[in-house]
Short mmCIF file of C-alpha atoms in Angstrom, two decimals:
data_model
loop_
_atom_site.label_atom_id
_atom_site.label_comp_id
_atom_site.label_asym_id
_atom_site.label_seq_id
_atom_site.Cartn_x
_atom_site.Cartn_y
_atom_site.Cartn_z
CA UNK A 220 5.05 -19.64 -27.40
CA UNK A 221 7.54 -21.01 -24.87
CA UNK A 222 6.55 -21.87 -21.58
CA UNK A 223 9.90 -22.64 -19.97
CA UNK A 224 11.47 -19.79 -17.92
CA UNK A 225 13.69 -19.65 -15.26
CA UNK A 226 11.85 -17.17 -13.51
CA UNK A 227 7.37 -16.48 -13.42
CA UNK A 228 6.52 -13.85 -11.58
CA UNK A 229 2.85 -13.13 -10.64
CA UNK A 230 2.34 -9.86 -10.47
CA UNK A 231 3.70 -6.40 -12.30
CA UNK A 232 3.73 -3.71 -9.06
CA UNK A 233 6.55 -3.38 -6.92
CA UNK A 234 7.33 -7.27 -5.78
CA UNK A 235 7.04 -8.17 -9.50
CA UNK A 236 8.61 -5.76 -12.10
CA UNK A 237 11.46 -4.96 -9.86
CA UNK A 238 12.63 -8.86 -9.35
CA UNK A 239 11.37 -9.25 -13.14
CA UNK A 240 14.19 -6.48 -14.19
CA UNK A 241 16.96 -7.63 -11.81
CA UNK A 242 16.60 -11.04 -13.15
CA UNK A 243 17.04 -10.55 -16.48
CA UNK A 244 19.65 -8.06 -16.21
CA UNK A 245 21.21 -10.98 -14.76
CA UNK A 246 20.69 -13.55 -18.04
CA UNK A 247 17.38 -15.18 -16.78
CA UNK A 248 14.60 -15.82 -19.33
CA UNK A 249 11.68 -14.21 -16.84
CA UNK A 250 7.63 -14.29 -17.68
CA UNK A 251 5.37 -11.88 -16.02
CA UNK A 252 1.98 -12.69 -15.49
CA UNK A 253 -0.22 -9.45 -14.94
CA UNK A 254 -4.13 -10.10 -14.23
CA UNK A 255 -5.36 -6.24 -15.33
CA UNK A 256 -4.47 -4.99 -18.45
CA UNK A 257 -1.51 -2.42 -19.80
CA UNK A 258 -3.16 1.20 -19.44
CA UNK A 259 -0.87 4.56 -20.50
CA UNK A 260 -1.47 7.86 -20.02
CA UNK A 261 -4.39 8.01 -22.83
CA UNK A 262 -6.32 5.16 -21.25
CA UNK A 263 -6.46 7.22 -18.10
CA UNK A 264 -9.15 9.79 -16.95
CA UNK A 265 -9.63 12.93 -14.55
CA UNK A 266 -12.74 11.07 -12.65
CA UNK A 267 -13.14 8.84 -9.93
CA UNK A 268 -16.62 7.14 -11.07
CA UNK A 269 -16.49 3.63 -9.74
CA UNK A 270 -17.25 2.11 -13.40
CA UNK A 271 -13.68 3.51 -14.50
CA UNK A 272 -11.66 2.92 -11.10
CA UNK A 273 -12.44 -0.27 -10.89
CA UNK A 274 -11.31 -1.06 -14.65
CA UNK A 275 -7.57 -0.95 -12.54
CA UNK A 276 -8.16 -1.65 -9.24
CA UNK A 277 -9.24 -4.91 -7.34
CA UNK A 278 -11.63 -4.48 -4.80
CA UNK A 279 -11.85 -7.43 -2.43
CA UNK A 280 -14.54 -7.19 0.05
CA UNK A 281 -13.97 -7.78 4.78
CA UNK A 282 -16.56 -10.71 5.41
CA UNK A 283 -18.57 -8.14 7.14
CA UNK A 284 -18.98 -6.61 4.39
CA UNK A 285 -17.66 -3.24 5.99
CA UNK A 286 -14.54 -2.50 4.27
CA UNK A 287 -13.62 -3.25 0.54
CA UNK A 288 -9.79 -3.36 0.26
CA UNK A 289 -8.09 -1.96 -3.08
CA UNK A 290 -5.28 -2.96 -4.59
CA UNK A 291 -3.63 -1.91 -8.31
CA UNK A 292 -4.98 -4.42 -11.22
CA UNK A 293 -3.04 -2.80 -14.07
CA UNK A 294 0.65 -3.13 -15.46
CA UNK A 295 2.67 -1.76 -13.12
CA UNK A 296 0.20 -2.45 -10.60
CA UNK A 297 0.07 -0.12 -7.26
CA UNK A 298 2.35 2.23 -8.32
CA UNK A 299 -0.03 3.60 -10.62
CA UNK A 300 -2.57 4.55 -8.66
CA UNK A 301 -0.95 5.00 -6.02
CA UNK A 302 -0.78 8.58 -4.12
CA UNK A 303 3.25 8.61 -5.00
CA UNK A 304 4.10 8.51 -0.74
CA UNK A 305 7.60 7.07 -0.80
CA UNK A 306 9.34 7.49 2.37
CA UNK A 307 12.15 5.38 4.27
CA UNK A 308 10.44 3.42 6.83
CA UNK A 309 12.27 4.48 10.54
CA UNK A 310 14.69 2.50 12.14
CA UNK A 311 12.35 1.90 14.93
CA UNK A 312 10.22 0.21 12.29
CA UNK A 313 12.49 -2.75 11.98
CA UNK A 314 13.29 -3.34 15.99
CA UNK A 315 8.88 -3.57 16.87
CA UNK A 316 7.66 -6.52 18.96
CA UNK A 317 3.63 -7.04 18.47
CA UNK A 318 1.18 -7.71 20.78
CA UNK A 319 2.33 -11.44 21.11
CA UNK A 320 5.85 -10.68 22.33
CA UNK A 321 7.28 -11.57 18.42
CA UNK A 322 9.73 -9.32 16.78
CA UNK A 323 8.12 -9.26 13.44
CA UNK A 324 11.00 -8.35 11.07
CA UNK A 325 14.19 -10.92 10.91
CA UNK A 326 17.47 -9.56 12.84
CA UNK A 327 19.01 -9.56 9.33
CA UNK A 328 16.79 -7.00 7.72
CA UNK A 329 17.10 -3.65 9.54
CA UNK A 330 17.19 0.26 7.81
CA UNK A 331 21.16 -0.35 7.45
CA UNK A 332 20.43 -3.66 5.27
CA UNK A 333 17.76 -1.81 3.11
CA UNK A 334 19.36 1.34 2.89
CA UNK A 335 21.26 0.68 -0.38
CA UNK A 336 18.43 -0.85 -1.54
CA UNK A 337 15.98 2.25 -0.76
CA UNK A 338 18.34 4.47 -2.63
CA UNK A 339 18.38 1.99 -6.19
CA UNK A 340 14.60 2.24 -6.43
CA UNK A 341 14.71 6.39 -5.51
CA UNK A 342 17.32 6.44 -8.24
CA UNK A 343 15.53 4.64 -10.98
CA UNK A 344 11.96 6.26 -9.85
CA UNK A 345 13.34 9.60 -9.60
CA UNK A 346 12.16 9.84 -6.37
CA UNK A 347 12.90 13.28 -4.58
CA UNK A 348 11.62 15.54 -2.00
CA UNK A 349 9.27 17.98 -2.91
CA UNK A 350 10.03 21.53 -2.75
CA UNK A 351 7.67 23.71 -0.50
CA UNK A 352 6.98 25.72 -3.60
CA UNK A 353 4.96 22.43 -4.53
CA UNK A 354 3.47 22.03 -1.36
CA UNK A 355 -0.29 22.65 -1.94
CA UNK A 356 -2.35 25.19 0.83
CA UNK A 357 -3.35 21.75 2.61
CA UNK A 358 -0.10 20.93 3.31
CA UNK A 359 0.81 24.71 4.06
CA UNK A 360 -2.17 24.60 6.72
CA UNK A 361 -1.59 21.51 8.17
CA UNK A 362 2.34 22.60 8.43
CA UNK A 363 1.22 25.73 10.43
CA UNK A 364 -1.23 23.35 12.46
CA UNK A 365 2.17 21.41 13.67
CA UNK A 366 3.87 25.21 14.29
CA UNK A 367 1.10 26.68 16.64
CA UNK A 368 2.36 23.33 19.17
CA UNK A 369 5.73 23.90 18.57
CA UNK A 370 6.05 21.08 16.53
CA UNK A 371 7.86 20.20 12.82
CA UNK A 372 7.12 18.24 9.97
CA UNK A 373 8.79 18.14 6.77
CA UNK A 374 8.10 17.53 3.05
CA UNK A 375 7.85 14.30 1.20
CA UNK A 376 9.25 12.22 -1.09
CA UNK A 377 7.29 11.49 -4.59
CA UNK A 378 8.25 10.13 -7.83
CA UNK A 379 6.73 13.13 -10.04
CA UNK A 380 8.29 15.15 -12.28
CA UNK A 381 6.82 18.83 -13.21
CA UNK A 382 3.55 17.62 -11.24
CA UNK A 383 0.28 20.17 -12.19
CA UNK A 384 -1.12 19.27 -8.81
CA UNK A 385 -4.37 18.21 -10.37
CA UNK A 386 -5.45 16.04 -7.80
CA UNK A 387 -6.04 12.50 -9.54
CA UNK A 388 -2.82 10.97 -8.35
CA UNK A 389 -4.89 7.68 -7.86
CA UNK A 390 -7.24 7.83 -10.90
CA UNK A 391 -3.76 7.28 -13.02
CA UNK A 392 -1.68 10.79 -14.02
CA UNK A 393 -2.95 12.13 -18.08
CA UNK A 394 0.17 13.71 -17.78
CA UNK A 395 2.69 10.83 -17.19
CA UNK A 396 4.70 13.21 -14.59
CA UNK A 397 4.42 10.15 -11.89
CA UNK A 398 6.99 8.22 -12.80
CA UNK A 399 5.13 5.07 -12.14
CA UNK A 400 6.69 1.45 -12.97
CA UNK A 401 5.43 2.19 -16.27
CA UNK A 402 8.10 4.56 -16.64
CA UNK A 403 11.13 2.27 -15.44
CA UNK A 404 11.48 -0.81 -14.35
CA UNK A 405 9.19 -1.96 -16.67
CA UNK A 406 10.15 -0.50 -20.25
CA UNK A 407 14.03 -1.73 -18.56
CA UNK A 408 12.58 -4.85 -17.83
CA UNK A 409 11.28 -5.35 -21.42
CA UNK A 410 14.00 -3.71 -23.23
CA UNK A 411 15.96 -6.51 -21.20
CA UNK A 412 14.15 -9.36 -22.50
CA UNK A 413 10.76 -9.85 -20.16
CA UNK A 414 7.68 -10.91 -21.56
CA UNK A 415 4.63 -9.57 -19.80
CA UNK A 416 1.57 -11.52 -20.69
CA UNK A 417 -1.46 -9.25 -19.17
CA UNK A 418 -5.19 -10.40 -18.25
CA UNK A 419 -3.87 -13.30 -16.55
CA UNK A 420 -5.17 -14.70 -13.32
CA UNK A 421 -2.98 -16.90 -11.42
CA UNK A 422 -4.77 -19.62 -9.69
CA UNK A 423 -2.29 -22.02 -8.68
CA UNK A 424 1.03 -23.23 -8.30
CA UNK A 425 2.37 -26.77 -8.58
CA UNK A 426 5.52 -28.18 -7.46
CA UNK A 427 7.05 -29.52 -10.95
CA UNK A 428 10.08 -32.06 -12.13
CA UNK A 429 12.12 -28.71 -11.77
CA UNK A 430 10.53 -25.91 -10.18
CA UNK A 431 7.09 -24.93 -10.60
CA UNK A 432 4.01 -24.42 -12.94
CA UNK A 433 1.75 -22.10 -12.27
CA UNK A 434 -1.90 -22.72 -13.64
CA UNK A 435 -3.50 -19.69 -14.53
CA UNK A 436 -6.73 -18.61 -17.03
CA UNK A 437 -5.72 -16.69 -20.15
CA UNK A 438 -7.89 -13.91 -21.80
CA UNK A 439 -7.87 -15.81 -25.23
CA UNK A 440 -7.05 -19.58 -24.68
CA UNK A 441 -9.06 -20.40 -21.41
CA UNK A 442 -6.90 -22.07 -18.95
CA UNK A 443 -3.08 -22.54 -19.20
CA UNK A 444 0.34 -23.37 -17.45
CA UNK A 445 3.41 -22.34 -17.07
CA UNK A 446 6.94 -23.59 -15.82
CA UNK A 447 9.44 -21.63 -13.61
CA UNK A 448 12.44 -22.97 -12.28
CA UNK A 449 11.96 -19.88 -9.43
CA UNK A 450 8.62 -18.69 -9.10
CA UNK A 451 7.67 -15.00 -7.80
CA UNK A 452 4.48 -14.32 -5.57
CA UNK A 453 3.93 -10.57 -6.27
CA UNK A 454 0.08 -10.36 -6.38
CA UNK A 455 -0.19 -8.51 -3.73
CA UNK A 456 -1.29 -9.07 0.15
CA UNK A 457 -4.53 -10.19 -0.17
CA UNK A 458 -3.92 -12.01 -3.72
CA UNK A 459 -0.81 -13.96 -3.16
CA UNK A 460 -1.63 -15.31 0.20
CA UNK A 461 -5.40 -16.50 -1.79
CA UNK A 462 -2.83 -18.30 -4.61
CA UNK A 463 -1.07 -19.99 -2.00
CA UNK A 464 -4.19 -21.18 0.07
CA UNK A 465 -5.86 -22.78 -3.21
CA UNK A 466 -2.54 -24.39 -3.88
CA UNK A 467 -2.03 -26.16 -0.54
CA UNK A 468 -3.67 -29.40 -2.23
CA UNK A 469 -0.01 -29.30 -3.98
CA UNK A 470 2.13 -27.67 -1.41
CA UNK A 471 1.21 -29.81 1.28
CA UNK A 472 3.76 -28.60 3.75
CA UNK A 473 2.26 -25.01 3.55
CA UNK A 474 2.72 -22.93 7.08
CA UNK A 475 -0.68 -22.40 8.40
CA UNK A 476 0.90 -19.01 8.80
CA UNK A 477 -0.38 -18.49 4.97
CA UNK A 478 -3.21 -15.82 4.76
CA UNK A 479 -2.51 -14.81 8.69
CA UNK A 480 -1.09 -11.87 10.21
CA UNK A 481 -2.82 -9.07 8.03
CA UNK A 482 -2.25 -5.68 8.62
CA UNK A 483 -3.41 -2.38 7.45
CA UNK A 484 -0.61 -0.72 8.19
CA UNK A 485 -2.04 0.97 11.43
CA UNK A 486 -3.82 3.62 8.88
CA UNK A 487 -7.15 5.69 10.25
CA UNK A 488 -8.21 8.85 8.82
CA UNK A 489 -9.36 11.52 11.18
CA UNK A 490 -9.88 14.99 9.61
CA UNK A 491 -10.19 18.56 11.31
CA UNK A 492 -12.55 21.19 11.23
CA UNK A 493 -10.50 24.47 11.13
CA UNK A 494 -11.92 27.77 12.76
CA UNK A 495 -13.00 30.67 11.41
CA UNK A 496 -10.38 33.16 10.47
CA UNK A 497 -8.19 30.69 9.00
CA UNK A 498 -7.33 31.07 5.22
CA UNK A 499 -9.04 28.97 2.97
CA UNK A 500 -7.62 25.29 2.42
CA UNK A 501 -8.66 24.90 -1.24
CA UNK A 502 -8.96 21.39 0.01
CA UNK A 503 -9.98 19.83 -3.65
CA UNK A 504 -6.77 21.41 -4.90
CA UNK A 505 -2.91 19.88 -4.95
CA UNK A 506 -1.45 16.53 -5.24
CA UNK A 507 -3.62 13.21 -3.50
CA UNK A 508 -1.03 13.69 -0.58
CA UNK A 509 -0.65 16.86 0.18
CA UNK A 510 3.40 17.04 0.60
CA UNK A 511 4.08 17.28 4.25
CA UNK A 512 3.76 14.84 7.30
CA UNK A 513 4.96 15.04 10.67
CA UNK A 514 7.09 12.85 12.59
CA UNK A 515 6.66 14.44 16.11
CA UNK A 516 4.83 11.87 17.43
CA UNK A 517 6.83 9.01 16.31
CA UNK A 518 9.04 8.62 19.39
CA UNK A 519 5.61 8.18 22.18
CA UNK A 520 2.73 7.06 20.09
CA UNK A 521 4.75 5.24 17.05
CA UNK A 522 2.64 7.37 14.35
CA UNK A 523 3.20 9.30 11.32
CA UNK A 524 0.49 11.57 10.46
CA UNK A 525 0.17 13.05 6.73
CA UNK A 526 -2.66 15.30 5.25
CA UNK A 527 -4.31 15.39 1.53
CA UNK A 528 -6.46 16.67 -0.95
CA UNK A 529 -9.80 14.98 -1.84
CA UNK A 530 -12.57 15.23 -4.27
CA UNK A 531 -16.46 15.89 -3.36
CA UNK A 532 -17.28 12.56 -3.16
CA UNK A 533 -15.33 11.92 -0.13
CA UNK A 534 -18.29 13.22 2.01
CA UNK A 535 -20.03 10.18 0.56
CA UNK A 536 -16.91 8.07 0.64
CA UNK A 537 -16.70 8.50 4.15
CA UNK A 538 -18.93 9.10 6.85
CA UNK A 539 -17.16 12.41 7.81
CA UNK A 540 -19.15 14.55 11.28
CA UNK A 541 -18.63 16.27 14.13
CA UNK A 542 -19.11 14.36 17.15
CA UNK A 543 -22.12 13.43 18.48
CA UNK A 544 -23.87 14.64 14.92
CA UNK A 545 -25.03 12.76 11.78
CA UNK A 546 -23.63 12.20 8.24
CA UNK A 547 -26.55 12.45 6.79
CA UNK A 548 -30.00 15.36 6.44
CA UNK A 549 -30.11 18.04 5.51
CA UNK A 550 -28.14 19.87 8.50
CA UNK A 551 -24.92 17.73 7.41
CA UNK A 552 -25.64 18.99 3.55
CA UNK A 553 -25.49 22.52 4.74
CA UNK A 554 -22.29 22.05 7.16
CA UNK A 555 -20.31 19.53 4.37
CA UNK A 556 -20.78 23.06 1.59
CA UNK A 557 -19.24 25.46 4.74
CA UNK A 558 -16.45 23.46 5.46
CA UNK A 559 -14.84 21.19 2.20
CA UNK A 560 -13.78 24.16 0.19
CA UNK A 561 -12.11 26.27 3.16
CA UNK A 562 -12.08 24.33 6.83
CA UNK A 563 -11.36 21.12 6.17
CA UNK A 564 -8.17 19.06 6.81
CA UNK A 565 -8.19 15.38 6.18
CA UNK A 566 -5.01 13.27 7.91
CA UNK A 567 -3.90 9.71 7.03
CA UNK A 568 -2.21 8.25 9.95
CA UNK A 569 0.38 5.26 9.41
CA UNK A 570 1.55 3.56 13.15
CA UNK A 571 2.60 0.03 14.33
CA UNK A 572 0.38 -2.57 15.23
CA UNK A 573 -0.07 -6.21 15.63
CA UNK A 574 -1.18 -7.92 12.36
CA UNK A 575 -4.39 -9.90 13.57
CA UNK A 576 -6.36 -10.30 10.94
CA UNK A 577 -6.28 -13.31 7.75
CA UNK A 578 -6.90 -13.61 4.64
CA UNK A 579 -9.25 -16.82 3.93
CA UNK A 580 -11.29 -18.62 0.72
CA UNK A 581 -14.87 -18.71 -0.15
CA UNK A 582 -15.61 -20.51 -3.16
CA UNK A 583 -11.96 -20.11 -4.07
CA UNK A 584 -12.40 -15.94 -3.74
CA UNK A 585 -10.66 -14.29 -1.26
CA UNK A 586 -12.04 -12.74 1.91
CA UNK A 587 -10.34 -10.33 4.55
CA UNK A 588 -11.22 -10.87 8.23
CA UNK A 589 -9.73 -7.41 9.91
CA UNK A 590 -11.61 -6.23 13.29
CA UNK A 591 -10.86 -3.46 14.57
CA UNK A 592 -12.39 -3.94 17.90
CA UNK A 593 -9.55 -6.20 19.03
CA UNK A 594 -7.63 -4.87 22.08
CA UNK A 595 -4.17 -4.21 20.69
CA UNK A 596 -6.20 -1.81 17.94
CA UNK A 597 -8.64 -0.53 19.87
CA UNK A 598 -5.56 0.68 22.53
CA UNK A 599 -3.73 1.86 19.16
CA UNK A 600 -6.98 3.85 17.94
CA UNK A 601 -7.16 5.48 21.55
CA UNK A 602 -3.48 6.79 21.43
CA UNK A 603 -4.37 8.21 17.80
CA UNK A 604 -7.34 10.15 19.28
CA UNK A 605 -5.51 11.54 21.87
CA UNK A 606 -3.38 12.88 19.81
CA UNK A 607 -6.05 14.23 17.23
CA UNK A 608 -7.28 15.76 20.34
CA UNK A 609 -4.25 17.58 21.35
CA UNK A 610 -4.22 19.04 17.65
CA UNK A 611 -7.39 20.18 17.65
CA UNK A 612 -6.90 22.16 21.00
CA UNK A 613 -4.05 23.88 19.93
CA UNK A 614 -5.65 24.83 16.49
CA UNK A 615 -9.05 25.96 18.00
CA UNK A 616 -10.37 23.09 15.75
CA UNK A 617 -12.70 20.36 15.82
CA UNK A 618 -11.24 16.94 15.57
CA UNK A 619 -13.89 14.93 13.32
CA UNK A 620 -15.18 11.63 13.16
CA UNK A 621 -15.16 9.38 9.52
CA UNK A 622 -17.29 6.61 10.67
CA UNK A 623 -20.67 6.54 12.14
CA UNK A 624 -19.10 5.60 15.33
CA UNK A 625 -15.21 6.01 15.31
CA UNK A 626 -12.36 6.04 13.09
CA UNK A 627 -12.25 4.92 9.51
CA UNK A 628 -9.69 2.21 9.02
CA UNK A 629 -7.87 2.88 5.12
CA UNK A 630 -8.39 0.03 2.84
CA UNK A 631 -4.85 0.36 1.06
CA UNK A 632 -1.76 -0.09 2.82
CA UNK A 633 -2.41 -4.38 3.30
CA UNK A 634 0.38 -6.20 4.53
CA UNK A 635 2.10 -9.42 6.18
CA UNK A 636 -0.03 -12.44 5.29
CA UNK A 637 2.86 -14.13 3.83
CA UNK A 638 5.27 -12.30 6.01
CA UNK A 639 9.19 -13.38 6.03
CA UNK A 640 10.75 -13.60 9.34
CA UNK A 641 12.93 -15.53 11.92
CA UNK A 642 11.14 -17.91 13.06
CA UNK A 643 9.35 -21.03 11.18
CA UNK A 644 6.19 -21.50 13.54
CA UNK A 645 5.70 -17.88 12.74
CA UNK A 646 6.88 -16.58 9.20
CA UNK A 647 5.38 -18.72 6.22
CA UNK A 648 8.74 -17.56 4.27
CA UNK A 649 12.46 -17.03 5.50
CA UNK A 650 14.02 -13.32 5.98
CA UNK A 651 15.00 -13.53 2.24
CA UNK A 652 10.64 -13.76 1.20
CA UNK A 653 12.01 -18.01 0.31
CA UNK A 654 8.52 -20.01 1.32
CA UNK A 655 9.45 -22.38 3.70
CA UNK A 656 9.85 -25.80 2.85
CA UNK A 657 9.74 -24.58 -0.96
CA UNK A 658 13.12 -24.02 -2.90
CA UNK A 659 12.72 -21.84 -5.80
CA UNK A 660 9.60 -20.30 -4.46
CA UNK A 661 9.45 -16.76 -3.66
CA UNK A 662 7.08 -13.32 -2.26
CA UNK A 663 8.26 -10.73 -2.54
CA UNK A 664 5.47 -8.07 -2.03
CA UNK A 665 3.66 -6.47 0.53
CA UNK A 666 2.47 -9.35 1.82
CA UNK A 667 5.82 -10.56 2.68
CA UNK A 668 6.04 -7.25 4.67
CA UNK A 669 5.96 -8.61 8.15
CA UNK A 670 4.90 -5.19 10.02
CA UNK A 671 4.00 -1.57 10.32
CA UNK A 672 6.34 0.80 8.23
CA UNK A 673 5.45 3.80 10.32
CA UNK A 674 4.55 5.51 6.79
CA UNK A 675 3.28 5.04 2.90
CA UNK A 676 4.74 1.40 2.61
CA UNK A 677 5.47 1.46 -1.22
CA UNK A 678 9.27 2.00 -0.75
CA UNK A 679 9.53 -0.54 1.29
CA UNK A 680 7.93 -2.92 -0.74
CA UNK A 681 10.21 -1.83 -3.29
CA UNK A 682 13.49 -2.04 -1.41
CA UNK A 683 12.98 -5.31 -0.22
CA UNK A 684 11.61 -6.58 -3.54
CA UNK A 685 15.20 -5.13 -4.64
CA UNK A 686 17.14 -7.41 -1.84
CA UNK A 687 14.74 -10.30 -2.48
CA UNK A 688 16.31 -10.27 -6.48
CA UNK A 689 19.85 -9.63 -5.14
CA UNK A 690 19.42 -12.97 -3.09
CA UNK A 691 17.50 -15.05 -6.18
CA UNK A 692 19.96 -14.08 -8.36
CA UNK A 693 23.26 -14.85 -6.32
CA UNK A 694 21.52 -18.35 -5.35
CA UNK A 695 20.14 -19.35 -8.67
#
């Protein structure tokens, strides 16, 4: 087995099979290195026991031990277990200035540069809007929720075809109607000529005579390396930042700016308890997301809010109450059976904030510092309750809590610790995801997202993972 290539990409979600396709469509002899295995639609199951989720997804733990971040460990990575969100991120998105005065995204990428890039990966994920016919009673509610202020929102865009609205978008689809990477890039990407080498954990990369190797353990021969003239970071935010911190021994000129910066995307749940009256929400019924989010408070508060559908075990999942009550006794067993079938709304809110927490190594593992009780979040967390608030009033409704004090803060939207951008004291890679100081060495996934996305940021990921392959491959 040859272990030249011109291109080794780590990582098979968005960042990875979309350069990995591009590339070879272009002539390039490309090697993907996947850590979880290659699961299809009969390795996949209608439950969402831990034992089986985390067979293909990595859960990385804060140091606090309060929040356990997910991210896809299977061929095709997040996009299998993923809810299917795939918006266009705002044009406001691209012009945001954190905390710190820094415009995080580089003049040169803007929605005008990733436009044409949006619409290849919509094309070849058959990405559409959904129909309100598909729109489960969630939505529906939450829709009329928006109506009674005199307020819009609007339905989604999902890669699913014929979906049965089961409700285990993120348990992987039995029915292969998400048209995951499974069902594109990557069968393109191998009909091209990729190889795809799964249960492989990259560990570290090593500047070479002519590129790189990366050093990496193998399921059946221990540890191993390969060469890449270019070499691909798409493991993910958490995971590619952790490759590049255990490699600065090699890349000495590393920006400290590696592992910093992290973001969740400005996601908090915050859920509703409907009054009486109201029809009944069916609330374990419909896709994950539920098919409609509003944009009506983008413009003052810079969110997005979107509602979903959620098993049982949420109630344990999540510390979900009424203010000033408990999640727990028997009084919170008797409300939880009143409300999840018929009065319950759960909302995922996406908004900009400052990336200010990092990614570090503990015995070589990763670690996720991410507090919410700085300032910039804590202000950020106040203008999403007021607006919760301001729902709730004009619905008659209760605006929840889902932690024992607060807001939860969603473990699954990580971005920006390798984030490209302008400036070099600030960006560990240049607008096009090249790491500074670093020819030939590329990231091009989420973590090279340098802010917010104001919603799901999947399609962004993907966009720029497509304009990160249209550079590699006009420069190499």
């Amino acid at each position: 087995m040859s272990n030249l290539y011109d291109a080794v990409i780590i990582g098979s979600g968005f960042g990875g099979s979309i350069p990995a396709l591009r590339l070879a469509q272009n002539g390039k002899k490309v090697l993907v290195l996947e850590q979880g295995f290659r699961n299809t639609e009969k390795d996949f199951k209608q439950s969402w026991d831990p034992k089986y989720l985390v067979t293909m997804n990595q859960i990385i733990p804060s140091d606090d031990y309060a929040v356990f971040y997910r991210s896809g460990m299977t061929l095709g990575g997040g996009s299998v277990v993923f809810s299917g969100l795939m918006n266009r991120a705002p044009s406001k998105v691209f012009s945001f200035v954190d905390y710190n005065g820094y415009k995080v995204w580089p003049d040169a990428v803007n929605r005008q540069t990733l436009d044409p890039y949006y619409a290849m990966v919509e094309q070849t994920m058959a990405v559409r809007q959904a129909t309100w016919d598909e729109v489960p009673k969630t939505g529906g509610t939450f829709a009329r929720m928006m109506d009674n202020m005199g307020l819009t929102c609007d339905r989604a865009n999902y890669p699913y075809i014929n979906c049965r609205q089961c409700g285990f978008c993120e348990a992987g689809c039995i029915y292969g109607v998400k048209q995951s990477l499974m069902h594109n890039y990557i069968p393109q990407a191998e009909a091209a000529g990729v190889e795809f080498r799964t249960g492989c954990i990259a560990m570290e990369i090593l500047p070479g005579t002519s590129g790189y190797g990366v050093r990496y353990m193998d399921p059946h021969s221990g540890e191993s390396t390969v060469q890449g003239t270019v070499v691909i970071l798409a493991a993910g935010a958490i995971g590619s930042a952790a490759i590049l911190l255990r490699s600065k021994q090699y890349l000495t000129q590393l920006s400290p700016q590696v592992g910093q910066n992290f973001s969740n995307n400005g996601d908090l749940i915050i859920g509703f308890q409907l009054p009486d009256g109201w029809p009944s929400v069916e609330y374990y019924k419909g896709r994950t997301n539920a098919g409609v989010m509003t944009y009506a408070f983008w413009d003052e508060y810079g969110i997005t809010i979107h509602t979903g559908t959620g098993p049982p075990a949420i109630f344990s999942g999540l510390n979900i109450h009424r203010p000033g009550e408990y999640a727990w006794g028997a009084g919170f067993k008797q409300w939880s059976r009143e409300i999840y079938l018929s009065k319950l709304i759960m909302c995922v809110v996406i908004g900009l904030v400052t990336g200010e927490g990092y990614v570090y190594l503990s015995n070589d593992s990763p670690l996720v510092h991410f507090s919410p009780a700085t300032r910039s979040f804590t202000d950020y967390v106040d203008r999403v309750v007021a607006v919760g608030n301001s729902i709730a009033s004009a619905n008659s409704a209760v605006l929840l809590q889902t932690r024992t004090s607060g807001y939860e803060y969603t473990a699954n939207h990580m971005l920006g610790t390798v984030r490209i951008g302008d400036d070099p004291a600030m960006s560990p890679a240049d607008p096009y995801g090249q790491i500074r100081g670093y020819r030939g060495l590329f990231v091009s996934d989420s973590g090279s997202i340098p802010g917010g996305t104001g919603v799901n940021l999947s399609l962004t990921t993907a966009a720029n993972a497509e304009r990160i392959a249209d550079y590699i491959n006009t420069h190499w």
